[in-house]
CSV table of C-alpha atoms in Angstrom, one decimal:
chain,number,residue,atom,x,y,z
A,84,UNK,CA,-10.7,-68.7,61.1
A,85,UNK,CA,-8.7,-65.2,61.3
A,86,UNK,CA,-6.7,-65.9,58.2
A,87,UNK,CA,-10.4,-66.4,56.1
A,88,UNK,CA,-11.4,-63.0,57.9
A,89,UNK,CA,-7.9,-61.3,57.0
A,90,UNK,CA,-8.1,-62.6,53.4
A,91,UNK,CA,-11.7,-61.4,53.1
A,92,UNK,CA,-11.2,-58.2,54.6
A,93,UNK,CA,-8.0,-57.8,52.0
A,94,UNK,CA,-10.6,-58.6,49.3
A,95,UNK,CA,-12.9,-56.0,50.0
A,96,UNK,CA,-10.3,-53.4,50.1
A,97,UNK,CA,-9.5,-53.9,46.6
A,98,UNK,CA,-12.8,-54.0,45.4
A,99,UNK,CA,-12.8,-49.7,45.1
A,100,UNK,CA,-9.1,-49.7,43.5
A,101,UNK,CA,-10.1,-52.3,40.9
A,102,UNK,CA,-13.5,-50.3,40.1
A,103,UNK,CA,-11.1,-47.2,39.8
A,104,UNK,CA,-9.2,-48.8,37.6
A,105,UNK,CA,-12.2,-50.4,35.6
A,106,UNK,CA,-13.5,-47.0,35.0
A,107,UNK,CA,-10.2,-45.5,34.3
A,108,UNK,CA,-9.4,-48.0,31.5
A,109,UNK,CA,-13.2,-47.1,30.3
A,110,UNK,CA,-12.5,-43.5,30.2
A,111,UNK,CA,-9.3,-44.1,28.4
A,112,UNK,CA,-10.8,-46.1,25.7
A,113,UNK,CA,-13.3,-43.0,25.5
A,114,UNK,CA,-11.1,-40.5,25.6
A,115,UNK,CA,-10.4,-40.5,21.8
A,116,UNK,CA,-13.4,-40.6,19.3
A,117,UNK,CA,-13.1,-41.1,15.3
A,118,UNK,CA,-15.7,-40.6,13.0
A,119,UNK,CA,-15.9,-41.3,8.9
A,120,UNK,CA,-18.2,-41.7,6.2
A,121,UNK,CA,-19.6,-45.4,5.4
A,122,UNK,CA,-19.8,-44.9,1.9
A,123,UNK,CA,-18.5,-42.6,-1.0
A,124,UNK,CA,-19.3,-42.3,-4.2
A,125,UNK,CA,-17.2,-40.4,-7.2
A,126,UNK,CA,-16.6,-40.6,-11.4
A,127,UNK,CA,-13.4,-41.2,-12.6
A,128,UNK,CA,-11.4,-38.3,-12.8
A,129,UNK,CA,-12.9,-36.1,-10.4
A,130,UNK,CA,-11.4,-35.4,-7.3
A,131,UNK,CA,-12.6,-37.4,-3.9
A,132,UNK,CA,-12.6,-36.2,-0.5
A,133,UNK,CA,-12.2,-39.0,1.9
A,134,UNK,CA,-13.8,-37.1,5.4
A,135,UNK,CA,-12.5,-37.9,8.8
A,136,UNK,CA,-12.9,-36.3,12.1
A,137,UNK,CA,-11.9,-36.6,15.7
A,138,UNK,CA,-12.4,-35.6,18.9
A,139,UNK,CA,-9.3,-36.0,22.0
A,140,UNK,CA,-9.4,-34.8,25.5
A,141,UNK,CA,-6.0,-33.9,25.2
A,142,UNK,CA,-4.7,-30.6,23.8
A,143,UNK,CA,-3.1,-31.2,20.0
A,144,UNK,CA,0.6,-31.7,20.5
A,145,UNK,CA,3.3,-32.3,17.8
A,146,UNK,CA,3.0,-36.1,18.4
A,147,UNK,CA,-0.1,-36.2,17.1
A,148,UNK,CA,-0.2,-38.6,14.4
A,149,UNK,CA,-3.1,-39.6,11.3
A,150,UNK,CA,-2.9,-43.0,9.5
A,151,UNK,CA,-4.8,-43.6,6.4
A,152,UNK,CA,-4.7,-46.9,4.9
A,153,UNK,CA,-6.2,-48.6,1.7
A,154,UNK,CA,-7.4,-52.4,1.3
A,155,UNK,CA,-8.8,-53.2,-1.8
A,156,UNK,CA,-12.0,-55.5,-2.6
A,157,UNK,CA,-12.1,-58.9,-1.6
A,158,UNK,CA,-8.6,-58.7,0.3
A,159,UNK,CA,-7.1,-58.4,3.7
A,160,UNK,CA,-3.7,-56.8,2.4
A,161,UNK,CA,-3.4,-53.2,3.6
A,162,UNK,CA,-1.8,-50.5,1.8
A,163,UNK,CA,-0.6,-47.4,3.9
A,164,UNK,CA,-0.9,-44.2,1.8
A,165,UNK,CA,-1.2,-41.6,4.0
A,166,UNK,CA,1.1,-40.3,7.4
A,167,UNK,CA,1.0,-37.2,9.4
A,168,UNK,CA,2.8,-35.7,12.6
A,169,UNK,CA,3.4,-31.9,12.4
A,170,UNK,CA,3.6,-32.4,8.3
A,171,UNK,CA,2.1,-34.3,5.6
A,172,UNK,CA,3.6,-37.2,4.4
A,173,UNK,CA,1.6,-39.0,1.4
A,174,UNK,CA,2.9,-42.2,-0.2
A,175,UNK,CA,5.5,-42.1,-2.3
A,176,UNK,CA,5.3,-45.9,-3.9
A,177,UNK,CA,2.0,-47.4,-4.9
A,178,UNK,CA,-0.6,-47.1,-6.7
A,179,UNK,CA,-1.8,-43.6,-4.9
A,180,UNK,CA,1.6,-42.1,-5.9
A,181,UNK,CA,1.2,-38.6,-5.9
A,182,UNK,CA,-2.3,-38.9,-6.2
A,183,UNK,CA,-3.3,-38.3,-2.0
A,184,UNK,CA,-3.7,-34.3,-0.8
A,185,UNK,CA,-4.0,-33.4,2.6
A,186,UNK,CA,-7.2,-31.5,3.4
A,187,UNK,CA,-7.7,-31.8,6.9
A,188,UNK,CA,-7.2,-29.3,10.1
A,189,UNK,CA,-6.1,-31.0,12.6
A,190,UNK,CA,-6.4,-28.0,15.5
A,191,UNK,CA,-10.2,-28.3,14.3
A,192,UNK,CA,-10.6,-32.0,14.5
A,193,UNK,CA,-10.2,-32.8,10.8
A,194,UNK,CA,-7.8,-35.5,9.2
A,195,UNK,CA,-9.6,-35.9,6.3
A,196,UNK,CA,-7.8,-36.4,2.6
A,197,UNK,CA,-8.9,-36.1,-1.2
A,198,UNK,CA,-7.7,-38.7,-4.0
A,199,UNK,CA,-6.3,-36.7,-6.9
A,200,UNK,CA,-7.9,-38.4,-10.2
A,201,UNK,CA,-9.6,-41.1,-9.1
A,202,UNK,CA,-10.2,-44.4,-11.1
A,203,UNK,CA,-12.4,-47.7,-10.8
A,204,UNK,CA,-9.1,-49.1,-9.6
A,205,UNK,CA,-9.2,-47.4,-6.4
A,206,UNK,CA,-12.4,-48.9,-5.4
A,207,UNK,CA,-12.3,-50.3,-1.8
A,208,UNK,CA,-11.7,-49.8,2.0
A,209,UNK,CA,-9.9,-46.7,3.3
A,210,UNK,CA,-9.4,-46.6,7.2
A,211,UNK,CA,-8.4,-43.2,9.6
A,212,UNK,CA,-6.6,-43.6,12.3
A,213,UNK,CA,-5.4,-41.1,14.9
A,214,UNK,CA,-3.1,-40.9,18.1
A,215,UNK,CA,-2.8,-37.8,20.3
A,216,UNK,CA,-0.7,-39.4,23.2
A,217,UNK,CA,-2.0,-39.9,25.9
A,218,UNK,CA,-4.9,-40.7,24.1
A,219,UNK,CA,-4.4,-43.8,22.1
A,220,UNK,CA,-6.9,-45.7,22.4
A,221,UNK,CA,-9.9,-45.4,19.8
A,222,UNK,CA,-11.9,-47.2,17.0
A,223,UNK,CA,-11.0,-47.2,13.2
A,224,UNK,CA,-13.6,-46.2,11.1
A,225,UNK,CA,-13.6,-47.6,7.4
A,226,UNK,CA,-15.3,-45.4,4.5
A,227,UNK,CA,-16.3,-48.3,1.5
A,228,UNK,CA,-15.0,-46.1,-2.1
A,229,UNK,CA,-16.8,-46.8,-5.0
A,230,UNK,CA,-15.6,-44.8,-7.9
A,231,UNK,CA,-18.1,-44.8,-11.4
A,232,UNK,CA,-17.6,-43.7,-14.9
A,233,UNK,CA,-19.6,-41.0,-16.2
A,234,UNK,CA,-22.1,-43.0,-19.1
A,235,UNK,CA,-25.4,-41.6,-20.5
A,236,UNK,CA,-27.1,-42.8,-17.6
A,237,UNK,CA,-25.3,-40.4,-15.5
A,238,UNK,CA,-25.3,-37.5,-18.1
A,239,UNK,CA,-29.2,-38.2,-18.6
A,240,UNK,CA,-29.5,-38.2,-14.8
A,241,UNK,CA,-27.8,-34.4,-14.4
A,242,UNK,CA,-29.5,-33.2,-17.3
A,243,UNK,CA,-32.9,-34.0,-16.0
A,244,UNK,CA,-32.0,-33.1,-12.4
A,245,UNK,CA,-31.1,-29.3,-14.1
A,246,UNK,CA,-34.5,-29.3,-16.0
A,247,UNK,CA,-36.1,-29.7,-13.0
A,248,UNK,CA,-34.1,-26.7,-11.0
A,249,UNK,CA,-34.7,-24.4,-13.6
A,250,UNK,CA,-38.7,-25.7,-14.6
A,251,UNK,CA,-40.1,-25.6,-10.5
A,252,UNK,CA,-39.3,-21.8,-10.6
A,253,UNK,CA,-40.6,-21.2,-13.9
A,254,UNK,CA,-43.6,-23.0,-13.1
A,255,UNK,CA,-44.2,-22.1,-9.9
A,256,UNK,CA,-43.9,-18.0,-11.2
A,257,UNK,CA,-46.5,-18.8,-13.6
A,258,UNK,CA,-48.8,-19.9,-11.3
A,259,UNK,CA,-48.6,-17.5,-9.1
A,260,UNK,CA,-49.2,-15.1,-12.0
A,261,UNK,CA,-52.3,-17.2,-13.6
A,262,UNK,CA,-53.9,-16.3,-9.6
A,263,UNK,CA,-53.3,-13.2,-9.9
A,264,UNK,CA,-54.3,-12.2,-13.5
A,265,UNK,CA,-57.9,-15.1,-12.3
A,266,UNK,CA,-58.3,-12.4,-8.9
A,267,UNK,CA,-58.2,-9.8,-10.7
A,268,UNK,CA,-60.6,-10.5,-13.6
A,269,UNK,CA,-62.8,-11.8,-10.7
A,270,UNK,CA,-62.5,-8.4,-8.9
A,271,UNK,CA,-63.4,-6.8,-12.7
A,272,UNK,CA,-66.6,-9.2,-13.2
A,273,UNK,CA,-68.0,-8.7,-9.5
A,274,UNK,CA,-67.3,-5.2,-10.1
A,275,UNK,CA,-69.6,-4.9,-13.3
A,276,UNK,CA,-72.7,-7.1,-11.5
A,277,UNK,CA,-75.6,-4.7,-10.5
A,278,UNK,CA,-75.9,-4.3,-6.8
A,279,UNK,CA,-72.5,-5.9,-6.0
A,280,UNK,CA,-71.0,-4.8,-2.8
A,281,UNK,CA,-67.4,-3.5,-3.5
A,282,UNK,CA,-64.5,-4.7,-1.3
A,283,UNK,CA,-62.6,-1.7,0.4
A,284,UNK,CA,-59.5,-2.1,-1.7
A,285,UNK,CA,-62.5,-1.5,-5.0
A,286,UNK,CA,-63.9,1.1,-3.1
A,287,UNK,CA,-60.3,2.6,-2.2
A,288,UNK,CA,-59.2,2.2,-6.4
A,289,UNK,CA,-63.0,3.6,-7.4
A,290,UNK,CA,-62.0,6.9,-5.2
A,291,UNK,CA,-58.5,7.2,-7.1
A,292,UNK,CA,-60.1,6.7,-9.8
A,293,UNK,CA,-62.6,9.5,-9.4
A,294,UNK,CA,-59.7,11.7,-8.0
A,295,UNK,CA,-58.0,11.2,-11.3
A,296,UNK,CA,-60.9,12.0,-13.5
A,297,UNK,CA,-61.8,15.5,-11.4
A,298,UNK,CA,-58.3,16.3,-12.0
A,299,UNK,CA,-58.4,15.7,-15.5
A,300,UNK,CA,-61.5,17.7,-15.7
A,301,UNK,CA,-60.0,20.6,-13.8
A,302,UNK,CA,-57.1,21.1,-15.8
A,303,UNK,CA,-59.4,21.2,-19.1
A,304,UNK,CA,-61.3,23.5,-17.2
A,305,UNK,CA,-58.3,25.7,-16.4
A,306,UNK,CA,-57.4,25.4,-20.3
A,307,UNK,CA,-60.8,26.2,-21.3
A,308,UNK,CA,-60.3,29.3,-19.0
A,309,UNK,CA,-57.0,30.5,-20.6
A,310,UNK,CA,-58.3,30.2,-23.9
A,311,UNK,CA,-61.5,32.6,-23.1
A,312,UNK,CA,-59.2,35.1,-21.6
A,313,UNK,CA,-56.7,35.0,-24.2
A,314,UNK,CA,-59.5,35.6,-26.6
A,315,UNK,CA,-61.5,38.2,-24.8
A,316,UNK,CA,-58.2,40.1,-24.3
A,317,UNK,CA,-57.5,39.7,-28.3
A,318,UNK,CA,-60.7,41.4,-28.6
A,319,UNK,CA,-60.5,44.0,-26.1
A,320,UNK,CA,-56.9,44.4,-27.9
A,321,UNK,CA,-58.7,44.8,-31.5
A,322,UNK,CA,-61.1,46.9,-29.7
A,323,UNK,CA,-58.9,49.7,-28.5
A,324,UNK,CA,-56.9,49.5,-32.0
A,325,UNK,CA,-60.3,50.5,-33.7
A,326,UNK,CA,-61.3,53.4,-31.1
A,327,UNK,CA,-57.9,55.2,-31.6
A,328,UNK,CA,-57.9,54.5,-35.3
A,329,UNK,CA,-61.2,56.0,-35.6
A,330,UNK,CA,-59.9,58.8,-33.4
A,331,UNK,CA,-57.1,59.4,-35.6
A,332,UNK,CA,-59.0,60.3,-38.5
A,333,UNK,CA,-61.0,62.2,-36.7
């Protein structure tokens, strides 16, 4: 009985320790998280970016490594195409030789690469693996790449999209102009009806028009006054000249 009780006591004492180890293991597994696009589409000859980001609980050091691998469709064979550890090491053999470019930034959690001059033969699955000791346990996401050739349908869809982008703003501007013209025409018809009440805007417009009319009339009157004054002054000068001439003859 004593031995049984002692064994039970030791078992209970180990439970907290096992719990701590379990949660510590879960923490280690989840301490490094990697994300990548599930699907990427591109065209032959146009550079394609394979995006990969990561989050680590440890600070970035020179021990951080990044590995990109490629697996062709319907095949289990994988091929290493890129390695990073303080420097970039793109593959120097195989179909991706001199066609992998580093576009990431490890200090921003970016492990992305770019494929230069892609072809249809590049279709397949690309995997991004990151290790940042002591964070080395993580998921390895895969990206399915589909490369297609430019065709008449693709060019037609691009032209249609461009036409839509140009047509929509022009149509909106045209509709707004028509609405504005319609409102102005309705306002003119409403003002032309006898007994119709005018809005404050119309009253203000009428007031401004009346002011302009009065100013125009005032300018005309001033011009007439000047003309009359000049005419009277000329008559006076002519009369004085005649009187002086008469006195001279006398």
